């Protein structure tokens, strides 16, 4: 090696990202030596390999040439996170370099960022379960050795979250199958399936045949949704179908997105080429990692991508690419995680991130759904339904949903269909990405005629919003409002909640008509208020893009509270009966408890909690000694209007 080559190697010192005290990237990177010398916060990863069959951890002995703790025993694998890398990328690399084991991302479960630091080092800890042996030690023995400070082992503080890792493992794998089964069944019992019936006599025979195909297409949307929520869901569901009676489990929104299961219950996968070939060895088995909490980005982004990485990446994109990256119908993936034959390359080739359209990401499911929709479209005699089904099928394959959305707006059919990617609630990282869903029902012509009032009054409501005129939209367009009898949906639980939470004197004011009327007004009020905005820089944007992950909850809160204000406005104009006033407010109070049950990580639940706290602080909701609530009718109107002004 020449002298110039030697100098070049010295110049290539590893760089680390400098972090804040809370572990966030500052956007600055420095050489390794400077980071340690100046005491900058930086990140490292620890990988724990745990053998389930023997309940042991794999340890490795650090080489004598290491600059810290040479020759001592330490956890399975560890290393610093280089500038620009993520902890998951580093965990995979360190495991391959140190132990010669090459595992996919779903073999790693992110357990904790311990919040503690050695030399101002934040440690991201991953747990990985496998069956190959190098040198194992029981969890309890290793815990005991660290606690007493055995000089042969790298010291780790046991009084913080690092020590809690031992508790996590012990609790997860303790032999208490009966107790875990009972707890799981208790959680499942909170989800009560309700069979709904719809009147089909108004459908033609052709539409009845089309309905069968549409239900099959709707079930395909479920398959895509499960994959969108978490990338290991498909393998977990497949494994559960073959090994257990329960096959509909992933995350529980009633428990703030806590997982029903853990990695201990997850799918066992065989990896044939995880290591160098070993005679007589068929491969390495591992458990597909299942997170303790659903990642905020669900499966729309790489699980280890943070906002800083995304923000730096999109700055280098063209305007069209930026729109795709932040758009509804594309996911973000890593080149390093992908099959090279299935990559939609961006012009920004220096980044590990790339954009993948839904039409490519879910191609197998969408091709099946498109075929079913085309067949249903060929059967129906309704011109508007025929157009909707064929245009939606085309959208599934092209990723362009404009024509199909227009067709949905113009739908005039007894058989009503909403199918495709719509709501963005699952994307809690940015609120950009839409999940697939389906609602199939039979139009209720009488009820649809009754709610036409709300659509007709949208412009009037917009111009009378309790806010400055500069924020009011001038181009409000009334969307069609159709009331349908669903072929399938979940049940209404408002009355049982009212019996528990509403004071006895006001309980009789809770009613379906008031709840339904507010729900219709809520949906209409999504369309009023500021949407397109001009930033201080002069750039045009939207409220959704700027609020990011906060948008969904705030938008639901806005539609709720402005809907309540709008009902009071319409009653004052004699467009709705005055007899509804008290019933609407008390039904709304009962509805607060209904929505909060969805969980504070869910948009409706979070938005409802925001409204409830405001109205409670204003004295509009009153708590009584028996732990029930009532509405103060003298204060509720002013409190609703004040929050509508604040929310807008």
Tab-separated table of N, CA and C in Angstrom, residues 1-16 30-33:
chain	number	residue	atom	x	y	z
A	1	UNK	N	0.852	-1.192	0.000
A	1	UNK	CA	0.000	0.000	0.000
A	1	UNK	C	0.882	1.235	0.000
A	2	UNK	N	0.613	2.198	-0.898
A	2	UNK	CA	1.421	3.396	-0.988
A	2	UNK	C	1.118	4.381	0.117
A	3	UNK	N	2.014	5.388	0.239
A	3	UNK	CA	1.854	6.398	1.282
A	3	UNK	C	0.565	7.194	1.089
A	4	UNK	N	0.237	7.507	-0.182
A	4	UNK	CA	-0.981	8.282	-0.471
A	4	UNK	C	-2.230	7.510	-0.054
A	5	UNK	N	-2.208	6.189	-0.285
A	5	UNK	CA	-3.355	5.364	0.115
A	5	UNK	C	-3.517	5.380	1.626
A	6	UNK	N	-2.385	5.337	2.334
A	6	UNK	CA	-2.433	5.328	3.798
A	6	UNK	C	-3.022	6.646	4.315
A	7	UNK	N	-2.609	7.768	3.703
A	7	UNK	CA	-3.148	9.053	4.112
A	7	UNK	C	-4.645	9.130	3.830
A	8	UNK	N	-5.065	8.551	2.687
A	8	UNK	CA	-6.479	8.584	2.322
A	8	UNK	C	-7.311	7.819	3.344
A	9	UNK	N	-6.798	6.687	3.822
A	9	UNK	CA	-7.515	5.905	4.829
A	9	UNK	C	-7.675	6.698	6.120
A	10	UNK	N	-6.606	7.420	6.502
A	10	UNK	CA	-6.676	8.209	7.726
A	10	UNK	C	-7.711	9.324	7.595
A	11	UNK	N	-7.855	9.871	6.361
A	11	UNK	CA	-8.818	10.942	6.152
A	11	UNK	C	-10.253	10.437	6.223
A	12	UNK	N	-10.457	9.131	6.018
A	12	UNK	CA	-11.806	8.571	5.985
A	12	UNK	C	-12.276	8.136	7.366
A	13	UNK	N	-12.006	8.946	8.375
A	13	UNK	CA	-12.467	8.611	9.716
A	13	UNK	C	-13.987	8.617	9.751
A	14	UNK	N	-14.536	7.658	10.461
A	14	UNK	CA	-15.980	7.527	10.563
A	14	UNK	C	-16.594	8.771	11.200
A	15	UNK	N	-17.721	9.217	10.627
A	15	UNK	CA	-18.443	10.369	11.158
A	15	UNK	C	-19.709	9.903	11.871
A	16	UNK	N	-20.092	10.643	12.931
A	16	UNK	CA	-21.332	10.382	13.665
A	16	UNK	C	-22.256	11.589	13.552
A	30	UNK	N	-19.893	14.893	12.814
A	30	UNK	CA	-18.487	15.149	13.122
A	30	UNK	C	-17.711	13.845	13.071
A	31	UNK	N	-16.373	13.927	12.922
A	31	UNK	CA	-15.549	12.718	12.994
A	31	UNK	C	-15.695	12.049	14.357
A	32	UNK	N	-15.536	10.743	14.372
A	32	UNK	CA	-15.680	9.958	15.604
A	32	UNK	C	-14.826	10.516	16.738
A	33	UNK	N	-13.558	10.823	16.438
A	33	UNK	CA	-12.651	11.294	17.492
A	33	UNK	C	-13.118	12.631	18.069
